[in-house]
CSV table of C-alpha atoms and ligand atoms in Angstrom, one decimal:
chain,number,residue,atom,x,y,z
V,1,MET,CA,-24.2,20.8,60.1
V,2,SER,CA,-24.0,16.2,60.3
V,3,LYS,CA,-27.3,15.5,61.8
V,4,TYR,CA,-30.1,14.9,59.8
V,5,LEU,CA,-33.5,14.2,59.3
V,6,VAL,CA,-33.6,12.5,56.3
V,7,THR,CA,-37.3,12.2,55.6
V,8,GLY,CA,-38.2,9.0,53.3
V,9,GLY,CA,-35.7,7.2,53.8
V,10,ALA,CA,-36.6,3.8,53.0
V,11,GLY,CA,-37.6,4.7,49.1
V,12,PHE,CA,-35.5,4.7,46.1
V,13,ILE,CA,-33.4,7.4,46.5
V,14,GLY,CA,-33.6,8.5,50.2
V,15,SER,CA,-32.6,5.0,51.3
V,16,ASN,CA,-29.1,5.8,48.8
V,17,TYR,CA,-28.6,9.1,50.2
V,18,ILE,CA,-28.3,7.9,54.3
V,19,ARG,CA,-26.6,5.2,52.5
V,20,PHE,CA,-24.1,7.6,51.6
V,21,LEU,CA,-24.0,10.1,54.4
V,22,LEU,CA,-22.2,7.1,56.8
V,23,ARG,CA,-20.1,6.3,53.3
V,24,LYS,CA,-18.9,9.4,53.3
V,25,TYR,CA,-19.1,11.5,56.3
V,26,PRO,CA,-17.5,9.8,60.4
V,27,GLU,CA,-19.5,12.1,62.2
V,28,ALA,CA,-23.0,12.2,60.7
V,29,VAL,CA,-26.2,11.7,62.5
V,30,VAL,CA,-28.9,10.3,60.6
V,31,VAL,CA,-33.1,10.3,61.6
V,32,ASN,CA,-34.8,7.8,58.7
V,33,LEU,CA,-38.1,8.9,59.5
V,34,ASP,CA,-40.8,7.1,57.2
V,35,LYS,CA,-44.4,6.1,56.6
V,36,LEU,CA,-43.1,3.2,55.4
V,37,THR,CA,-46.1,3.0,52.3
V,38,TYR,CA,-45.8,0.2,50.2
V,39,ALA,CA,-42.6,2.4,48.3
V,40,GLY,CA,-40.8,2.4,51.7
V,41,ASN,CA,-38.2,-0.8,52.6
V,42,LEU,CA,-36.6,-1.6,55.4
V,43,GLU,CA,-34.7,-4.0,53.6
V,44,ASN,CA,-33.6,-0.8,51.6
V,45,LEU,CA,-32.1,-0.6,54.5
V,46,LYS,CA,-30.2,-3.5,56.8
V,47,ASP,CA,-26.3,-2.8,55.6
V,48,VAL,CA,-26.7,0.4,58.3
V,49,GLU,CA,-29.5,-0.8,60.5
V,50,ASN,CA,-27.3,-2.0,63.3
V,51,ASP,CA,-24.7,1.4,62.9
V,52,HIS,CA,-25.4,3.9,65.8
V,53,ARG,CA,-25.9,6.9,64.2
V,54,TYR,CA,-28.6,6.2,62.2
V,55,ARG,CA,-32.6,5.4,63.6
V,56,PHE,CA,-35.5,5.2,62.1
V,57,VAL,CA,-38.3,6.7,63.0
V,58,LYS,CA,-42.0,5.2,60.9
V,59,GLY,CA,-44.4,8.4,60.5
V,60,ASP,CA,-45.5,10.4,58.6
V,61,ILE,CA,-44.6,13.9,57.3
V,62,CYS,CA,-48.0,15.6,58.0
V,63,ASP,CA,-48.0,14.3,61.4
V,64,GLU,CA,-47.3,18.0,62.7
V,65,ALA,CA,-46.7,16.9,66.6
V,66,LEU,CA,-44.0,14.7,65.1
V,67,VAL,CA,-42.3,16.0,62.3
V,68,ASN,CA,-41.1,19.1,65.3
V,69,ASP,CA,-40.4,17.2,67.9
V,70,LEU,CA,-37.4,15.1,64.7
V,71,VAL,CA,-37.0,18.6,63.1
V,72,VAL,CA,-35.8,20.1,67.2
V,73,GLU,CA,-33.3,17.7,67.2
V,74,ALA,CA,-31.9,17.4,63.3
V,75,ASP,CA,-29.6,21.0,61.6
V,76,ILE,CA,-30.3,19.3,58.2
V,77,VAL,CA,-33.3,18.4,57.0
V,78,VAL,CA,-33.3,16.2,53.6
V,79,ASN,CA,-36.9,16.2,52.4
V,80,PHE,CA,-37.1,13.3,49.9
V,81,ALA,CA,-41.1,11.5,50.8
V,82,ALA,CA,-43.1,11.8,48.7
V,83,GLU,CA,-45.3,10.5,46.6
V,84,SER,CA,-43.6,9.1,43.7
V,85,HIS,CA,-44.6,7.0,41.2
V,86,VAL,CA,-46.5,9.1,38.2
V,87,ASP,CA,-49.4,6.1,36.7
V,88,ARG,CA,-50.5,6.5,40.4
V,89,SER,CA,-50.9,9.5,40.5
V,90,ILE,CA,-53.8,9.1,37.5
V,91,GLY,CA,-55.7,6.8,38.9
V,92,ALA,CA,-54.8,8.2,43.0
V,93,PRO,CA,-54.2,11.7,43.5
V,94,ASP,CA,-54.9,12.3,47.3
V,95,ASP,CA,-52.1,10.3,48.4
V,96,PHE,CA,-50.1,12.9,46.0
V,97,ILE,CA,-52.2,16.1,47.5
V,98,LYS,CA,-52.1,14.8,51.2
V,99,THR,CA,-48.1,14.3,51.6
V,100,ASP,CA,-46.0,15.6,48.6
V,101,ILE,CA,-47.8,19.4,49.1
V,102,PHE,CA,-49.4,19.1,52.7
V,103,GLY,CA,-45.8,17.0,53.8
V,104,ALA,CA,-43.6,19.8,53.2
V,105,PHE,CA,-45.1,22.2,54.5
V,106,ALA,CA,-45.8,20.2,57.4
V,107,LEU,CA,-42.1,20.0,57.8
V,108,LEU,CA,-41.2,23.4,56.7
V,109,GLU,CA,-43.5,24.8,59.4
V,110,ALA,CA,-41.3,22.5,62.5
V,111,ALA,CA,-38.7,24.2,60.1
V,112,ARG,CA,-39.9,27.6,60.9
V,113,LYS,CA,-40.5,27.3,64.3
V,114,ASN,CA,-37.1,25.7,65.4
V,115,HIS,CA,-33.8,26.7,64.0
V,116,ILE,CA,-31.9,24.8,61.6
V,117,ASP,CA,-29.2,25.4,59.8
V,118,ARG,CA,-30.4,23.8,56.0
V,119,PHE,CA,-34.0,23.0,54.3
V,120,ILE,CA,-33.6,20.8,51.3
V,121,GLN,CA,-36.8,20.2,48.9
V,122,ILE,CA,-35.9,17.4,46.7
V,123,SER,CA,-38.1,18.1,43.5
V,124,THR,CA,-37.7,17.0,40.4
V,125,ASP,CA,-37.4,18.5,36.4
V,126,GLU,CA,-41.1,17.6,35.7
V,127,VAL,CA,-42.1,20.0,38.0
V,128,TYR,CA,-41.1,22.0,34.2
V,129,GLY,CA,-43.4,19.9,32.0
V,130,SER,CA,-42.7,18.5,29.0
V,131,ILE,CA,-40.1,20.1,26.2
V,132,ASP,CA,-40.2,19.0,22.8
V,133,GLN,CA,-36.6,21.3,22.3
V,134,GLY,CA,-33.8,23.4,24.1
V,135,SER,CA,-33.8,22.9,28.3
V,136,PHE,CA,-35.3,23.9,30.7
V,137,THR,CA,-32.5,26.9,33.1
V,138,GLU,CA,-33.4,27.2,36.7
V,139,ASP,CA,-36.1,30.4,36.0
V,140,HIS,CA,-38.0,28.2,33.5
V,141,PRO,CA,-42.3,29.5,34.6
V,142,LEU,CA,-43.1,25.3,35.5
V,143,MET,CA,-46.0,23.8,33.7
V,144,PRO,CA,-46.3,20.7,35.7
V,145,SER,CA,-48.2,17.9,33.5
V,146,SER,CA,-49.6,15.7,36.0
V,147,PRO,CA,-51.0,15.4,39.5
V,148,TYR,CA,-47.0,13.7,40.7
V,149,SER,CA,-45.7,17.1,39.1
V,150,ALA,CA,-48.6,19.6,39.4
V,151,SER,CA,-48.1,18.4,43.5
V,152,LYS,CA,-44.5,17.8,43.7
V,153,THR,CA,-44.4,22.3,42.3
V,154,GLY,CA,-47.0,22.9,44.8
V,155,ALA,CA,-43.8,21.5,47.9
V,156,ASP,CA,-41.3,23.4,45.7
V,157,ARG,CA,-42.6,26.3,45.8
V,158,ILE,CA,-44.3,26.7,49.6
V,159,ALA,CA,-40.3,25.8,49.8
V,160,PHE,CA,-40.0,28.9,48.0
V,161,SER,CA,-41.8,31.1,50.0
V,162,TYR,CA,-40.8,30.0,53.3
V,163,PHE,CA,-37.0,31.1,52.4
V,164,VAL,CA,-39.0,33.9,50.7
V,165,THR,CA,-41.9,35.1,54.3
V,166,TYR,CA,-39.6,33.7,57.3
V,167,GLY,CA,-36.2,33.0,56.2
V,168,VAL,CA,-35.7,29.4,56.1
V,169,PRO,CA,-32.8,28.3,55.4
V,170,VAL,CA,-33.7,26.3,52.1
V,171,GLN,CA,-32.0,25.3,48.9
V,172,ILE,CA,-34.1,23.1,46.5
V,173,THR,CA,-33.1,20.5,43.9
V,174,ARG,CA,-34.5,18.9,40.3
V,175,CYS,CA,-33.5,16.4,39.8
V,176,SER,CA,-33.8,14.2,36.0
V,177,ASN,CA,-35.2,10.4,36.9
V,178,ASN,CA,-32.6,8.4,38.5
V,179,PHE,CA,-31.8,4.8,38.2
V,180,GLY,CA,-29.7,2.4,40.3
V,181,PRO,CA,-30.3,0.2,43.5
V,182,TYR,CA,-33.4,-0.5,45.0
V,183,HIS,CA,-35.1,1.6,42.5
V,184,TYR,CA,-39.0,0.2,43.1
V,185,PRO,CA,-39.8,-2.4,40.7
V,186,GLU,CA,-42.9,-0.1,38.8
V,187,LYS,CA,-40.7,2.1,37.7
V,188,LEU,CA,-39.6,2.0,33.5
V,189,ILE,CA,-36.2,0.9,34.0
V,190,PRO,CA,-36.1,-1.9,37.6
V,191,LEU,CA,-39.5,-3.1,36.0
V,192,PHE,CA,-37.9,-3.6,32.5
V,193,VAL,CA,-35.1,-4.7,34.0
V,194,THR,CA,-36.4,-7.6,36.1
V,195,ASN,CA,-39.5,-8.7,33.9
V,196,ALA,CA,-36.6,-8.8,31.0
V,197,LEU,CA,-34.4,-11.1,34.1
V,198,GLU,CA,-38.0,-13.3,34.3
V,199,ASP,CA,-38.8,-13.5,30.7
V,200,LYS,CA,-41.0,-11.6,31.1
V,201,ALA,CA,-43.4,-8.5,28.8
V,202,LEU,CA,-42.2,-5.1,28.6
V,203,PRO,CA,-44.8,-3.2,28.5
V,204,ILE,CA,-43.9,0.0,26.6
V,205,TYR,CA,-46.1,2.8,26.4
V,206,GLY,CA,-47.0,4.8,23.4
V,207,ASP,CA,-44.9,4.2,21.0
V,208,GLY,CA,-41.3,4.8,23.1
V,209,LYS,CA,-40.1,7.5,21.8
V,210,ASN,CA,-41.2,9.2,25.0
V,211,VAL,CA,-37.6,11.1,26.5
V,212,ARG,CA,-35.9,10.9,30.1
V,213,ASP,CA,-32.9,12.4,30.9
V,214,TRP,CA,-30.6,9.7,33.0
V,215,ILE,CA,-28.7,10.3,36.6
V,216,TYR,CA,-27.1,7.1,38.1
V,217,VAL,CA,-28.6,8.0,41.9
V,218,GLU,CA,-24.9,8.1,43.2
V,219,ASP,CA,-24.5,10.9,41.1
V,220,HIS,CA,-27.8,12.5,42.2
V,221,CYS,CA,-26.8,11.8,45.6
V,222,GLU,CA,-22.8,13.1,45.1
V,223,GLY,CA,-24.9,16.7,43.4
V,224,ILE,CA,-27.6,16.9,46.7
V,225,ASP,CA,-24.4,16.9,48.6
V,226,PHE,CA,-22.5,19.1,46.3
V,227,VAL,CA,-26.0,21.6,46.5
V,228,LEU,CA,-25.4,22.0,50.5
V,229,ARG,CA,-22.3,22.9,51.2
V,230,ASN,CA,-21.7,24.8,48.0
V,231,GLY,CA,-25.1,26.3,47.4
V,232,GLU,CA,-26.4,29.5,47.9
V,233,LEU,CA,-30.1,29.4,50.5
V,234,GLY,CA,-33.6,30.1,48.8
V,235,GLU,CA,-31.6,28.8,44.8
V,236,VAL,CA,-33.6,26.3,42.5
V,237,TYR,CA,-29.6,23.8,41.0
V,238,ASN,CA,-31.0,21.4,37.8
V,239,ILE,CA,-29.6,18.0,39.1
V,240,GLY,CA,-29.3,16.2,35.1
V,241,GLY,CA,-27.4,12.8,34.4
V,242,GLY,CA,-26.9,14.8,30.5
V,243,ASN,CA,-28.2,11.4,29.8
V,244,GLU,CA,-31.0,11.6,27.4
V,245,LYS,CA,-32.5,8.5,25.6
V,246,THR,CA,-36.1,7.7,23.8
V,247,ASN,CA,-37.3,4.4,26.4
V,248,MET,CA,-37.1,2.6,23.2
V,249,GLU,CA,-33.2,3.2,23.6
V,250,ILE,CA,-33.1,2.0,27.3
V,251,THR,CA,-35.5,-0.7,26.2
V,252,ASP,CA,-32.9,-1.9,23.7
V,253,TYR,CA,-29.9,-1.7,25.6
V,254,ILE,CA,-31.9,-3.9,28.4
V,255,LEU,CA,-32.7,-6.9,25.8
V,256,ALA,CA,-28.9,-6.4,24.7
V,257,LYS,CA,-27.2,-6.3,27.9
V,258,LEU,CA,-29.1,-9.1,28.9
V,259,GLU,CA,-29.2,-11.7,25.9
V,260,LYS,CA,-33.1,-11.2,25.6
V,261,PRO,CA,-35.3,-11.5,22.3
V,262,ALA,CA,-36.8,-8.3,20.8
V,263,THR,CA,-40.6,-10.8,21.6
V,264,LEU,CA,-40.4,-8.9,24.7
V,265,LYS,CA,-41.6,-6.5,23.8
V,266,GLU,CA,-45.3,-4.8,24.0
V,267,PHE,CA,-46.3,-1.8,22.9
V,268,VAL,CA,-49.4,-0.8,25.4
V,269,LYS,CA,-52.0,1.8,25.5
V,270,ASP,CA,-50.1,4.9,26.3
V,271,ARG,CA,-50.1,7.4,29.7
V,272,PRO,CA,-52.7,10.2,29.6
V,273,GLY,CA,-51.4,12.9,29.7
V,274,HIS,CA,-47.5,11.3,28.8
V,275,ASP,CA,-44.3,14.4,28.7
V,276,GLN,CA,-43.1,14.6,25.6
V,277,ARG,CA,-40.0,14.9,26.5
V,278,TYR,CA,-36.8,15.9,29.8
V,279,SER,CA,-34.4,17.8,29.9
V,280,LEU,CA,-32.3,20.3,32.0
V,281,ASP,CA,-30.2,23.2,31.4
V,282,CYS,CA,-27.5,22.1,34.3
V,283,SER,CA,-24.8,25.2,33.7
V,284,LYS,CA,-25.9,26.8,37.1
V,285,LEU,CA,-24.3,23.3,39.1
V,286,HIS,CA,-21.1,23.2,36.4
V,287,ALA,CA,-19.8,26.2,36.5
V,288,MET,CA,-19.7,25.5,40.2
V,289,GLY,CA,-17.4,22.6,40.2
V,290,TRP,CA,-20.6,19.8,40.2
V,291,GLY,CA,-21.1,17.3,37.6
V,292,PRO,CA,-22.2,13.1,37.8
V,293,LYS,CA,-19.4,10.9,37.3
V,294,HIS,CA,-20.8,8.3,36.2
V,295,SER,CA,-21.4,7.4,32.4
V,296,PHE,CA,-25.0,6.0,31.1
V,297,GLU,CA,-23.3,2.5,30.6
V,298,GLN,CA,-21.0,2.1,33.0
V,299,ALA,CA,-24.2,3.1,35.6
V,300,MET,CA,-26.7,0.6,34.2
V,301,ASP,CA,-24.1,-1.9,33.7
V,302,LYS,CA,-23.6,-1.9,37.8
V,303,THR,CA,-27.4,-1.0,38.0
V,304,LEU,CA,-28.6,-4.7,35.6
V,305,GLN,CA,-26.1,-6.3,37.5
V,306,TRP,CA,-26.7,-5.2,41.1
V,307,TYR,CA,-30.6,-6.5,40.2
V,308,ILE,CA,-29.0,-9.8,38.7
V,309,ASP,CA,-27.1,-10.2,41.7
V,310,HIS,CA,-30.2,-8.8,44.6
V,311,PRO,CA,-32.9,-11.7,43.3
V,312,ASP,CA,-34.9,-12.3,46.6
V,313,TRP,CA,-34.6,-8.4,47.2
V,314,TRP,CA,-36.9,-7.4,43.8
V,315,LYS,CA,-38.9,-11.1,43.3
V,316,LYS,CA,-40.2,-10.1,47.0
V,317,ILE,CA,-41.6,-7.0,45.9
V,318,LYS,CA,-43.4,-8.1,43.2
V,319,SER,CA,-45.2,-11.2,44.5
V,320,GLY,CA,-46.4,-9.1,47.3
V,321,GLU,CA,-45.0,-10.7,50.1
V,322,TYR,CA,-43.6,-8.0,51.6
V,323,LEU,CA,-45.6,-5.1,52.1
V,324,ASP,CA,-47.5,-7.9,55.3
V,325,TYR,CA,-44.0,-8.9,55.5
V,326,TYR,CA,-43.7,-5.3,56.9
V,327,LYS,CA,-47.5,-4.7,57.9
V,328,ASN,CA,-46.9,-7.8,60.2
V,329,GLN,CA,-43.4,-6.3,61.5
V,330,TYR,CA,-44.5,-3.1,62.6
V,331,SER,CA,-47.2,-1.1,63.9
V,332,SER,CA,-46.1,0.9,66.8
V,333,ALA,CA,-45.9,4.6,65.3
V,334,SER,CA,-42.0,5.0,66.4
V,335,LEU,CA,-39.2,1.8,66.5
N,401,NAD,P1,-39.6,6.0,46.5
N,401,NAD,O1,-40.7,6.2,45.8
N,401,NAD,O2,-38.7,4.8,46.7
N,401,NAD,O3,-39.6,6.2,47.7
N,401,NAD,C1,-40.7,7.4,48.5
N,401,NAD,C2,-40.5,6.7,50.0
N,401,NAD,O4,-41.2,8.1,51.1
N,401,NAD,C3,-40.8,6.3,50.6
N,401,NAD,O5,-39.6,5.3,51.1
N,401,NAD,C4,-42.2,5.9,51.6
N,401,NAD,O6,-42.4,5.1,52.2
N,401,NAD,C5,-42.3,7.8,52.1
N,401,NAD,N1,-43.2,8.0,52.3
N,401,NAD,C6,-44.3,8.3,51.3
N,401,NAD,N2,-45.4,8.8,51.7
N,401,NAD,C7,-44.6,8.7,53.1
N,401,NAD,C8,-45.1,10.0,53.8
N,401,NAD,N3,-46.2,11.0,54.8
N,401,NAD,N4,-44.8,10.4,55.3
N,401,NAD,C9,-43.1,9.5,55.5
N,401,NAD,N5,-42.8,8.7,54.6
N,401,NAD,C10,-43.4,8.9,53.1
N,401,NAD,O7,-39.3,7.7,45.6
N,401,NAD,P2,-37.8,8.0,45.1
N,401,NAD,O8,-37.5,7.0,43.6
N,401,NAD,O9,-36.3,7.5,46.0
N,401,NAD,O10,-38.1,9.9,45.3
N,401,NAD,C11,-37.8,10.1,46.4
N,401,NAD,C12,-37.5,11.7,46.0
N,401,NAD,O11,-37.0,12.5,45.0
N,401,NAD,C13,-38.8,12.1,46.4
N,401,NAD,O12,-39.8,13.6,47.0
N,401,NAD,C14,-39.5,11.8,44.2
N,401,NAD,O13,-40.1,13.3,44.0
N,401,NAD,C15,-38.1,12.8,43.9
N,401,NAD,N6,-37.2,12.5,43.0
N,401,NAD,C16,-37.0,11.2,42.8
N,401,NAD,C17,-36.7,11.6,41.1
N,401,NAD,C18,-36.7,9.6,40.2
N,401,NAD,O14,-36.5,9.3,39.3
N,401,NAD,N7,-37.0,8.4,41.3
N,401,NAD,C19,-36.9,12.0,40.1
N,401,NAD,C20,-36.3,13.8,40.8
N,401,NAD,C21,-37.4,13.8,41.6
N,402,TYD,P1,-41.0,6.1,34.9
N,402,TYD,O1,-40.3,5.8,35.2
N,402,TYD,O2,-43.2,6.0,35.4
N,402,TYD,O3,-40.5,7.3,35.2
N,402,TYD,P2,-41.2,8.6,35.0
N,402,TYD,O4,-42.8,9.0,34.2
N,402,TYD,O5,-41.4,9.4,36.1
N,402,TYD,O6,-40.8,10.0,34.0
N,402,TYD,O7,-41.5,6.2,33.4
N,402,TYD,C1,-40.3,7.0,32.3
N,402,TYD,C2,-40.6,7.0,31.1
N,402,TYD,O8,-41.3,5.3,30.4
N,402,TYD,C3,-42.0,7.5,30.7
N,402,TYD,O9,-41.8,7.8,29.5
N,402,TYD,C4,-43.9,6.5,30.6
N,402,TYD,C5,-42.3,5.5,30.6
N,402,TYD,N1,-43.1,3.9,30.8
N,402,TYD,C6,-43.1,2.9,29.6
N,402,TYD,O10,-42.8,2.9,28.3
N,402,TYD,N2,-43.8,1.8,30.5
N,402,TYD,C7,-43.6,0.9,31.2
N,402,TYD,O11,-44.7,0.2,32.2
N,402,TYD,C8,-43.2,2.4,32.7
N,402,TYD,C9,-43.8,1.6,34.2
N,402,TYD,C10,-43.1,4.1,32.3
C-alpha cells in the first residue's frame, strides 16, 4: 500500500498530509489532484515539488474520465478536495454541492470500477450539527445545518453506501477544526493572527461564545494515517483535539501572545445559522491507541511563529496577487 491519490492536496490540510506522507514513508508515491480553486496553492508544497515520489495533476474531482485514469494507478485514495468555508457556502452553495457531493461520487465510482486497497473520505465534525452539552459519538444522528456541512454529509453517507453496497474499502474520518501552517487566511485562526499582525480589526461574529474543538493539523494527519493502518473498513472515526474553546478565548489568546490591544476586537453581525458548539467524543480512536500529540498551547505557539515567519505567503493571498499569478501560470489540464 504505497501509491496514494490525494485530492485537494494543494489546500491547507491536504498539503500538510502530503508532506507528512513523504516524510514518514520513504516508499510512498503521491499524486496530488487539485483544481487550484482560490484555496489551492502550490506554494504550500514548494518544499516537495521536486521530490521524484510526488506528482501534481491540475484537475477537477468531478471530471470522471480524469479521476478514473488516476484511480487506476492508485492503491489508496484520500479525498480532501472540497469547498470548505462555511461563510462562502452561505453566499454561494453551488460549488459545494458540485465538488463536495458530486466530486466524492465521481471518485467513489472510479474506486468501484477499479480495485483499490482503501478509500478515505475526509469528512468533518460539522456533519453532526451543533450540540449544547455532551459530545457526539460516531453513531449519533447527523443534523448538518449549513450548505457546507450538508454537502459534506452527503459525501460521508454516499461513501458509506459504497462500502455497504459495492464493498469499496471505505473509511470515513470526522475531524474537528484544524489549525496550523498554510491555513488559508479566511478561517478564524489564520484570519485573526494575520489581521492582528497587521493591526487590523478581528471581526467576531455574534457574541463570540460559539465553541469549536481545535486540533493541530499534524495531529489530524497522524490520525488519518492511524485509521488507514489500524481502522476497520466501513467504519467512521472521530478525530478531535480535545481543545474546546470559545471564539473569544481564541481571540484573547492570539492578542495576548502577539501583544496586541483588545481594541482590535470588533463585534460584527452573526453568521446565519451559526452552529453554537461542536464537540467530539473520540473514545473509539483513543481506545485503539491514537491521541493528539500536541497541547493547544504548543501548537498555537508553533502556528503563530509560522505566520510571523511567513508574511510573504499570507500577504500575497490577502492582496489577491496569488490568484492572478496562478491563473496565468497554469492553463493546461495537467502538469
Ligand atoms: P482547503 O479549502 O484549504 O483546501 C481544499 C482544496 O481542495 C484546495 O486545494 C482546492 O483547490 C481543492 N479543490 C476544491 N474543489 C476541487 C475540485 N472540484 N477538484 C479538485 N480539487 C478541488 O480545505 P481544508 O481546510 O484543507 O480541508 C480539507 C478537507 O478537510 C475538506 O474536505 C474539509 O471538509 C475537511 N475538513 C476540514 C477541517 C478544517 O478545520 N479545515 C476540519 C474537518 C474536515
Ligand atoms: P471558521 O474558521 O470559519 O470554521 P467553522 O465555521 O467551519 O467552524 O470559524 C470558526 C468559528 O469562528 C465559527 O464559530 C465562526 C467564527 N468566526 C468569527 O467569529 N469571525 C470570523 O471572521 C470567522 C472567519 C469565523
